[in-house]
Short mmCIF file of C-alpha atoms in Angstrom, two decimals:
data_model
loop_
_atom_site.label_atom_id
_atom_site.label_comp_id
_atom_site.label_asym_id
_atom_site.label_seq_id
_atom_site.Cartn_x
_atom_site.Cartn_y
_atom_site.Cartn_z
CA UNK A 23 0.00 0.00 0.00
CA UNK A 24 3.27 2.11 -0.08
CA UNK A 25 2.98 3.15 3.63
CA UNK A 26 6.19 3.41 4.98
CA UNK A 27 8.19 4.66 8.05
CA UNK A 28 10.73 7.12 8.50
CA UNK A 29 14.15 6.10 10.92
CA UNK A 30 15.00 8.64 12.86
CA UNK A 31 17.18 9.78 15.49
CA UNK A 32 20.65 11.77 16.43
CA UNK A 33 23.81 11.11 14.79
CA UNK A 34 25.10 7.89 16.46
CA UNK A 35 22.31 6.51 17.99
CA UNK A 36 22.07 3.22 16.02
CA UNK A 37 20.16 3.90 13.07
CA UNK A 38 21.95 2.82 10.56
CA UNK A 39 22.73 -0.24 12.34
CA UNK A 40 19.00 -0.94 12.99
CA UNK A 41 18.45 -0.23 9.50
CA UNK A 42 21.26 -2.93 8.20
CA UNK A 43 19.62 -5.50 10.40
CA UNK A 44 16.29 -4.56 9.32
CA UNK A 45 16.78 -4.89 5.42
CA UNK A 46 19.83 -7.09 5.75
CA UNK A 47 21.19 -4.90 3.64
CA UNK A 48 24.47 -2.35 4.41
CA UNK A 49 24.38 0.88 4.18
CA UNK A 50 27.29 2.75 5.64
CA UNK A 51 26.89 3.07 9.68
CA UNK A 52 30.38 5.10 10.38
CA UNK A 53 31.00 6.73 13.82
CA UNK A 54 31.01 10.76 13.22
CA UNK A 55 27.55 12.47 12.09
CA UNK A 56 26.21 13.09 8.85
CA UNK A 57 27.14 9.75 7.83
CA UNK A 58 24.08 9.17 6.19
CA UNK A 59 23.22 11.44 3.31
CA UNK A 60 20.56 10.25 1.21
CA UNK A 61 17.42 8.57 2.52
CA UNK A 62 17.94 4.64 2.44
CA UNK A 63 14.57 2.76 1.38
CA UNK A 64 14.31 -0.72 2.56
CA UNK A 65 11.56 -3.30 2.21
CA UNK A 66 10.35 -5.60 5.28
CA UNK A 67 8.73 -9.00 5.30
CA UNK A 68 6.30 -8.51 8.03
CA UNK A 69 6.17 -11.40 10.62
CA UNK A 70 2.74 -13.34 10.47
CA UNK A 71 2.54 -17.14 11.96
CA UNK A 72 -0.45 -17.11 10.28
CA UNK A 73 0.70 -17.22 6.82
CA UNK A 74 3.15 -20.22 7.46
CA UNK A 75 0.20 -22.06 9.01
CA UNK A 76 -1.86 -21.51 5.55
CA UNK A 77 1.19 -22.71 4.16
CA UNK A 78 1.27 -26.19 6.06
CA UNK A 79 -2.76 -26.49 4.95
CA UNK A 80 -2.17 -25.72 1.25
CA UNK A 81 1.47 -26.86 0.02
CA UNK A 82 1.27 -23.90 -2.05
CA UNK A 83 3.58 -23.26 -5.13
CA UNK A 84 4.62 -20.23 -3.32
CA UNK A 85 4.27 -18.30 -0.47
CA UNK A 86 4.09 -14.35 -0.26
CA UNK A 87 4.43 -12.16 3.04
CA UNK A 88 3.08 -8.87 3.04
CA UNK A 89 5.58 -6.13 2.99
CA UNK A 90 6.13 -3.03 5.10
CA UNK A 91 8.75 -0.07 4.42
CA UNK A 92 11.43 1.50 6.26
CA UNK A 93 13.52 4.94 5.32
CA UNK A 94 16.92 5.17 7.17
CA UNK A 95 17.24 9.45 7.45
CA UNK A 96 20.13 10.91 8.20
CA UNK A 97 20.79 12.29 11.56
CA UNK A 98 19.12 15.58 12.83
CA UNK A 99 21.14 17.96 15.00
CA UNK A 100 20.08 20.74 17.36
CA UNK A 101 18.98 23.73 14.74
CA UNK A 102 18.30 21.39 11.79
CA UNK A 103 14.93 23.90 11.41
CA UNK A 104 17.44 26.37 11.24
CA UNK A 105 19.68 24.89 8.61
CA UNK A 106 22.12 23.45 10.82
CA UNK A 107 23.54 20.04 10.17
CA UNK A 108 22.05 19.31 6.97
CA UNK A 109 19.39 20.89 7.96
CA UNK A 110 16.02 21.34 5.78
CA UNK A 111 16.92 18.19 3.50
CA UNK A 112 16.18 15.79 6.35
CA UNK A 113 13.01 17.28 7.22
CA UNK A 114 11.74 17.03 4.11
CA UNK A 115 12.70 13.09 4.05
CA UNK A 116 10.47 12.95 7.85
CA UNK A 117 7.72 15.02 5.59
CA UNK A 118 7.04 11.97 3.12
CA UNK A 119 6.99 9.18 5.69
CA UNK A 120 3.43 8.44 7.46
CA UNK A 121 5.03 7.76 10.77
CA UNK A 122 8.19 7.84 13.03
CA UNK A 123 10.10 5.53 14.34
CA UNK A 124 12.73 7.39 16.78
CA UNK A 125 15.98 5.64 18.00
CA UNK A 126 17.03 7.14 20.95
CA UNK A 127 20.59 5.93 22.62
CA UNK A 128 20.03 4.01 26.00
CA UNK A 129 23.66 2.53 26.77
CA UNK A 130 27.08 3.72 27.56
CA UNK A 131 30.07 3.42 25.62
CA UNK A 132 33.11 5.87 25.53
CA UNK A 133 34.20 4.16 21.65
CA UNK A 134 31.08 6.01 20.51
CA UNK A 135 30.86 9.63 20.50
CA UNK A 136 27.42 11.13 21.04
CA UNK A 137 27.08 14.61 19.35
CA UNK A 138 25.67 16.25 22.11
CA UNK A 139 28.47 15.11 24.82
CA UNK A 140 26.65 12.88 26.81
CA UNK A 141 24.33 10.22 26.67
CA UNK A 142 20.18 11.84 27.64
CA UNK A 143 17.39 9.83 25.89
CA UNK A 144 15.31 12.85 27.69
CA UNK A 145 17.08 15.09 25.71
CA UNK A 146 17.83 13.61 22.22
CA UNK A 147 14.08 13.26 21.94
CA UNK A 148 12.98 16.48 23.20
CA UNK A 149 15.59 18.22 20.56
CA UNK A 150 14.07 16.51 17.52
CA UNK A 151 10.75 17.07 18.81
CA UNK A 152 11.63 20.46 18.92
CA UNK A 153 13.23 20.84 15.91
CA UNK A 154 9.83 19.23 14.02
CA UNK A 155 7.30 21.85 16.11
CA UNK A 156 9.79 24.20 14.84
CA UNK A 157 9.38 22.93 11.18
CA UNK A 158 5.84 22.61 11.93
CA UNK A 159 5.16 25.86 13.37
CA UNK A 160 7.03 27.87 10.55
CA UNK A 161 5.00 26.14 8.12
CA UNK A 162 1.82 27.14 9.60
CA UNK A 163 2.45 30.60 10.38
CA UNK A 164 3.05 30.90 6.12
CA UNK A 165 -0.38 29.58 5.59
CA UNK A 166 -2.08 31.47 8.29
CA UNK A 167 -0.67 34.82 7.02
CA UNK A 168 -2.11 33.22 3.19
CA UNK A 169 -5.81 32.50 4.53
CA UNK A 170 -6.38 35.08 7.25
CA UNK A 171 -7.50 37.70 5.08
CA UNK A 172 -9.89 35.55 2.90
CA UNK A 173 -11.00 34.15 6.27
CA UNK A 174 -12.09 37.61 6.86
CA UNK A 175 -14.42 37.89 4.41
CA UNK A 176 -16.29 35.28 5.92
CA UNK A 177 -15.60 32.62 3.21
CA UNK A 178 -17.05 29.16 4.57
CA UNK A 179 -13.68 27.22 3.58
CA UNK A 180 -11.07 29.24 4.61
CA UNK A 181 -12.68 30.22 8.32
CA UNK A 182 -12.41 26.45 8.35
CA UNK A 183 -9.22 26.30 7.61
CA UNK A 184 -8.18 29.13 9.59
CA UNK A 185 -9.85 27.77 13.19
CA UNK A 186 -7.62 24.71 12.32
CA UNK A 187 -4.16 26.46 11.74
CA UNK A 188 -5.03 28.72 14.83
CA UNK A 189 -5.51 25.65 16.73
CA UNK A 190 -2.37 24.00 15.65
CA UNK A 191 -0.48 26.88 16.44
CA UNK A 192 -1.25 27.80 19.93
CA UNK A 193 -0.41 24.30 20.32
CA UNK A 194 2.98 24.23 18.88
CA UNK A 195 3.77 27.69 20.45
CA UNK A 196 2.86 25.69 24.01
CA UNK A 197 5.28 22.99 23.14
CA UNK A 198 2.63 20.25 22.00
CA UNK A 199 2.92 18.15 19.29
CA UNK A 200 -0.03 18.36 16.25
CA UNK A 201 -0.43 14.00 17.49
CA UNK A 202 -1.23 14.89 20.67
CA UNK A 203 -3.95 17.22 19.73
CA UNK A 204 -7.75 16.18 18.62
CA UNK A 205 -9.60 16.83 15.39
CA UNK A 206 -12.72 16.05 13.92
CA UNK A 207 -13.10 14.37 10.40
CA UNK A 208 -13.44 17.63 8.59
CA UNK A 209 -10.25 18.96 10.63
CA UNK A 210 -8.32 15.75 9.74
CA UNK A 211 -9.29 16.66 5.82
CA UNK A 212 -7.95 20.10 5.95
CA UNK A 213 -4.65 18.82 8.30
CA UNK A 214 -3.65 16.53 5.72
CA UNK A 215 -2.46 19.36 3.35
CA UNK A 216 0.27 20.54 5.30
CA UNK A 217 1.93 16.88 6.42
CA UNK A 218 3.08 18.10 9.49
CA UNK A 219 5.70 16.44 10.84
CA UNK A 220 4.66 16.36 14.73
CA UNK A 221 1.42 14.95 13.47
CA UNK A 222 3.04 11.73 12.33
CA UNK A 223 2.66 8.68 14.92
CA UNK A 224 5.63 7.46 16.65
CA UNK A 225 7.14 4.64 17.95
CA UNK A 226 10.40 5.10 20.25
CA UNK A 227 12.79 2.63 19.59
CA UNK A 228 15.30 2.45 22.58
CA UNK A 229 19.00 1.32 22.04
CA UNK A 230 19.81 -0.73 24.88
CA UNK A 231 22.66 -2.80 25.55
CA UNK A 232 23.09 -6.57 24.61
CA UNK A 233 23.72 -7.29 28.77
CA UNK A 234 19.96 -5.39 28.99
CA UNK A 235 17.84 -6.85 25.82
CA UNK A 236 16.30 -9.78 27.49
CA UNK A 237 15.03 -7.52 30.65
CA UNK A 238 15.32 -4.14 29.70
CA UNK A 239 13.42 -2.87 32.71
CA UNK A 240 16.18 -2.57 34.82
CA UNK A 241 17.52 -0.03 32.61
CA UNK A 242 17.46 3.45 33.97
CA UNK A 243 17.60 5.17 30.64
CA UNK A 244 14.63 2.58 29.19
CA UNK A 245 12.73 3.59 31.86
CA UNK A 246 12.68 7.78 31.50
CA UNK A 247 12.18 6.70 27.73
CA UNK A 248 8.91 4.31 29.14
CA UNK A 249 7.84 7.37 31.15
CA UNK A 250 8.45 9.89 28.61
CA UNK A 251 6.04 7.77 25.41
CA UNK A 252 3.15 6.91 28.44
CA UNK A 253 2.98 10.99 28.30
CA UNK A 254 1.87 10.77 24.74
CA UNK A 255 0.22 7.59 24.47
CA UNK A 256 3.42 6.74 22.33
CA UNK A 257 4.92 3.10 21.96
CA UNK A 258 8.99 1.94 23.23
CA UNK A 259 10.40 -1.08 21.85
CA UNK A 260 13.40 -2.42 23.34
CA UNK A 261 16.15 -3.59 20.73
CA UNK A 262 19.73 -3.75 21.02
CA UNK A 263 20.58 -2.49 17.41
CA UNK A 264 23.81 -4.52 17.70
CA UNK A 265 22.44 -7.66 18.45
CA UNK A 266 19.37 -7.34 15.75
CA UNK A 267 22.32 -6.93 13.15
CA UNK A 268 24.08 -10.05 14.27
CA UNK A 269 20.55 -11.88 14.07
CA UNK A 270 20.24 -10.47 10.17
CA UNK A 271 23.35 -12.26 8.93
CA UNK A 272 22.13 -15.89 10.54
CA UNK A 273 19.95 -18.60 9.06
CA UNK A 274 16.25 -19.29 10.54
CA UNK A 275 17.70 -22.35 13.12
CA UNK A 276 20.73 -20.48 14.36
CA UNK A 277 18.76 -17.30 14.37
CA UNK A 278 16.10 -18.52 16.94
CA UNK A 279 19.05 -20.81 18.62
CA UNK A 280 20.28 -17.48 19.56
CA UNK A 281 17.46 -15.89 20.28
CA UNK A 282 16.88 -18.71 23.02
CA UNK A 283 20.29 -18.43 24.98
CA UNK A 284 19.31 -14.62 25.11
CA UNK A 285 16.28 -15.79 26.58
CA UNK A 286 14.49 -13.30 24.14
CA UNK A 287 10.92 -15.35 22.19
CA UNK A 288 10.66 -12.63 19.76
CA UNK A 289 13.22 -10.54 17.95
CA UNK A 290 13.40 -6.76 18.43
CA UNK A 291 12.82 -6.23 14.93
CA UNK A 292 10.11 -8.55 14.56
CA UNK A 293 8.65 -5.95 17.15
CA UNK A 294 9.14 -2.92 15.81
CA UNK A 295 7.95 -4.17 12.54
CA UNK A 296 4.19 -5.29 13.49
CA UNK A 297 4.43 -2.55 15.93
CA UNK A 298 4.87 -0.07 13.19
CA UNK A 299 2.48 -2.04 10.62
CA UNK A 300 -0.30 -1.82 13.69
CA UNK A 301 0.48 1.88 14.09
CA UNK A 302 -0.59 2.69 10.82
CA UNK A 303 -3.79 1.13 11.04
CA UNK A 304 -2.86 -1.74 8.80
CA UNK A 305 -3.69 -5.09 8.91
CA UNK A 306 -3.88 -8.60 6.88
CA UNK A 307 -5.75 -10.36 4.88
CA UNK A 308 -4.64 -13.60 2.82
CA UNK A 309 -5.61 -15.41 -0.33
CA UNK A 310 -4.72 -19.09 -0.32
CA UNK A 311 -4.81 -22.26 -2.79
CA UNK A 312 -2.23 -24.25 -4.61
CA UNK A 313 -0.93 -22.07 -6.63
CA UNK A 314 -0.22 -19.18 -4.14
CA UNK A 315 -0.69 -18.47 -0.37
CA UNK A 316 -0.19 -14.51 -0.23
CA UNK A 317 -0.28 -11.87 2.62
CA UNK A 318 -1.93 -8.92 1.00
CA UNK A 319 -2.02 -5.16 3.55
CA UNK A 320 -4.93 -3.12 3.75
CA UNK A 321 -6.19 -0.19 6.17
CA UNK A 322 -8.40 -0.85 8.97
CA UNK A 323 -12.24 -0.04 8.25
CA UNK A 324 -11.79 -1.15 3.86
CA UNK A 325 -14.65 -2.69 2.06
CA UNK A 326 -14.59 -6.14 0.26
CA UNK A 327 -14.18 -4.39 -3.39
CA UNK A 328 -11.14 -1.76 -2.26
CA UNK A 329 -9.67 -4.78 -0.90
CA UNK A 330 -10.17 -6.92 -4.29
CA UNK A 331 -8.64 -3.54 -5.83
CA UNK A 332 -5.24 -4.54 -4.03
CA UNK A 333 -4.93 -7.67 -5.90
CA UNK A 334 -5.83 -5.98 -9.55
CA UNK A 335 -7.46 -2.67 -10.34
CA UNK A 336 -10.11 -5.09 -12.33
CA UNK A 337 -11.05 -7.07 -9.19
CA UNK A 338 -12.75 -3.69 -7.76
CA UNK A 339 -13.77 -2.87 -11.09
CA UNK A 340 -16.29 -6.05 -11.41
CA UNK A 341 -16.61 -7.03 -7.77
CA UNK A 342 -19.53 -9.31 -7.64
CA UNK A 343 -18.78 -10.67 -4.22
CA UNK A 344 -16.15 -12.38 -2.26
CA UNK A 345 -16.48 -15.77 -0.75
CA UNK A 346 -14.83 -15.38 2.87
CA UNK A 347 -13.86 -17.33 5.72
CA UNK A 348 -11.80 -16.67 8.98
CA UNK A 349 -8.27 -17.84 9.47
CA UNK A 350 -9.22 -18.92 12.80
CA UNK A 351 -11.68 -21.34 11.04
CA UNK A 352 -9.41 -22.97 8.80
CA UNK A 353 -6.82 -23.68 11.61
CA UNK A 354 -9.35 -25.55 13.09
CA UNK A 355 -11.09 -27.29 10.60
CA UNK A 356 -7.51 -28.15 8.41
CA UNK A 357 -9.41 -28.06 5.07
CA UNK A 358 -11.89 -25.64 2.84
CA UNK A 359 -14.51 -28.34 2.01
CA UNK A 360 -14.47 -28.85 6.30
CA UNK A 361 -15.09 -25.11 6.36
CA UNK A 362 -17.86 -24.89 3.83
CA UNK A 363 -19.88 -27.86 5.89
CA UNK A 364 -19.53 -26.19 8.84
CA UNK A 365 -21.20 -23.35 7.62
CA UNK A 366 -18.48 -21.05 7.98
CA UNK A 367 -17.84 -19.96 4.29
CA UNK A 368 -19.40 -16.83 3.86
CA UNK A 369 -20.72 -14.84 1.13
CA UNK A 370 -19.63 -11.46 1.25
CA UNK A 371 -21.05 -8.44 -0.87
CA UNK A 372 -19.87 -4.62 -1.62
CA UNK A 373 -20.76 -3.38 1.99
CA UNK A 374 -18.90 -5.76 4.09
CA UNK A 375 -15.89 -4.56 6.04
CA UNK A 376 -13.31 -6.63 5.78
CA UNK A 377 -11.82 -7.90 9.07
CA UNK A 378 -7.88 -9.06 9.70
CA UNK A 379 -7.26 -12.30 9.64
CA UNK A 380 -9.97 -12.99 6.48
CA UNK A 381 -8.91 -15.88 4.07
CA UNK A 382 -11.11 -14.31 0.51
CA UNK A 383 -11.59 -15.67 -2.67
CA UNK A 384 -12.71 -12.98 -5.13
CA UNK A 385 -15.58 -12.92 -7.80
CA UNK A 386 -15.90 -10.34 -10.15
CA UNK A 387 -16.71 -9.70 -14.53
CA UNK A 388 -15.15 -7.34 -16.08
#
């Protein structure tokens, strides 16, 4: 669905080492700033047990994960708003990504500097925040000088529009981020014009030592970073960045080998991923037969036909109905034909809302 999110953080707080392990890919992780200089675009498999299940069932010819996306950005500094750093360039990178995941350094180590001196999860996130409501705030005060005029006149759109940016600004000016704010439908329409930046979810991801991944909570610097995301309804996922690049480079058996003498069930990454999939609203649902058994994304509250329109433009186009069951049901009852004589196949038409987890079979004439 090309929904993707952005990696950010300070220079040298693990990003492009989260990012390596992430894609398994290698994009230059060196320890001064700035060593990242163009976005980095990776593409995700997104964890789902369900699919491999489906997979046992049907024997398919192949099978096909659904896919999330991940930019690496390169590291903001203190007065990035301002040009500093590389200032304006990396905002606009943060601009095109629908949410934020924010690495924030919570370990010790004297081999790797830390541009600001010292290492302050508090801090690091409070300067990017900063530097975003900064962004944010510059870009509304340009609009609001645009529309107050008109707004004066008493033209019905751009009143609108003008209690909005009015509202966003005092905001801003108070030290609030647009996310933490609340907007009806018709206030959500006119927000999405500007992309703010501090309206973007986020998800902090904090950097902890390998001695620390397997019980983070006795981590001081986890802990402000806990206290600080409660304050905004905001998610922390523990990962050591380190670690999670070691696990890219290893095989499926000696990757969950690992995993077990860490006494870890679940990779960091394999967190953050769903985490950041969920954030966004998404979820799954999966076509399945011999030929293919296929993980296909789609955003929470979608109708049967937008999600045929996933699979092929023409599936939308001449949606007769789709023949649905739940995965749950198929799990259980190992086989379609046991599903059908249950009575759990359904028949699905334009108007139903499609739930995660639904196993569809299409109809549709073009």
């Amino acid at each position: 669905m090309g929904l993707t999110a952005g990696i950010v953080g300070l220079p040298n707080v693990g990003k492009s080492t989260l990012f390596n392990a992430i894609t398994q890919s290698h994009v230059e992780a060196a320890n001064y700033p700035f060593a990242t200089i163009q976005p980095n675009v990776g593409v995700v498999e997104v964890p789902d047990a369900r699919l491999d299940v489906l997979t046992e069932l049907f024997h398919p010819r192949k099978t096909v994960h659904t896919t999330f996306e991940f930019t690496d950005i390169a590291g903001l500094v203190k007065g990035a708003s301002k040009g500093e750093g590389l200032g304006n360039q990396f905002l606009s990178h943060i601009r095109q990504t629908d949410a934020i995941c924010e690495v924030v350094r919570c370990f010790d180590d004297d081999n790797i500097t830390h541009v600001e001196g010292s290492v302050d999860p508090i801090r690091d996130i409070e300067i990017i925040s900063m530097e975003l409501m900064i962004a944010d705030l510059e870009s509304i005060e340009n609009r609001i000088t645009k529309v107050e005029r008109k707004a004066q006149t008493k033209d019905k759109d751009a009143v609108a529009e003008y209690a909005v940016l009015k509202k966003v600004e005092e905001a801003l000016k108070e030290g609030k981020p647009v996310r933490s704010l609340s907007f009806d439908k018709k206030e959500e329409l006119i927000l999405r014009n500007f992309q703010l930046l501090t309206a973007k979810p986020v998800i902090y991801v904090a950097n902890v030592a390998e001695d620390d991944v397997s019980d983070p909570s006795g981590n001081a610097y986890y802990q402000k970073v806990c206290d600080y995301a409660k304050s905004e309804n905001s998610e922390v996922i523990a990962i050591s960045c380190r670690i999670e690049e070691e696990l890219a480079d290893m095989d499926k058996e000696d990757r969950e080998m690992f995993l077990e003498d860490l006494g870890i069930k679940v990779s960091g990454l394999d967190q953050l991923i769903t985490a950041a999939y969920h954030l966004l609203g998404l979820k799954t649902f999966f076509t399945a037969g011999e030929d293919e058994c296929r993980a296909w994304t789609f955003k929470d509250g979608m109708l049967a036909p937008e999600c045929a329109g996933i699979i092929h433009s023409d599936f939308e186009k001449g949606f007769i109905r789709a023949e649905t069951y739940s995965y749950e049901d198929i799990a259980e009852l190992k086989t379609e034909a046991a599903v059908k004589q249950a009575g759990k196949m359904r028949s699905e038409g334009k108007n139903y809302v499609v739930k995660d987890g639904d196993v569809m079979h299409f109809l549709f004439n073009v």
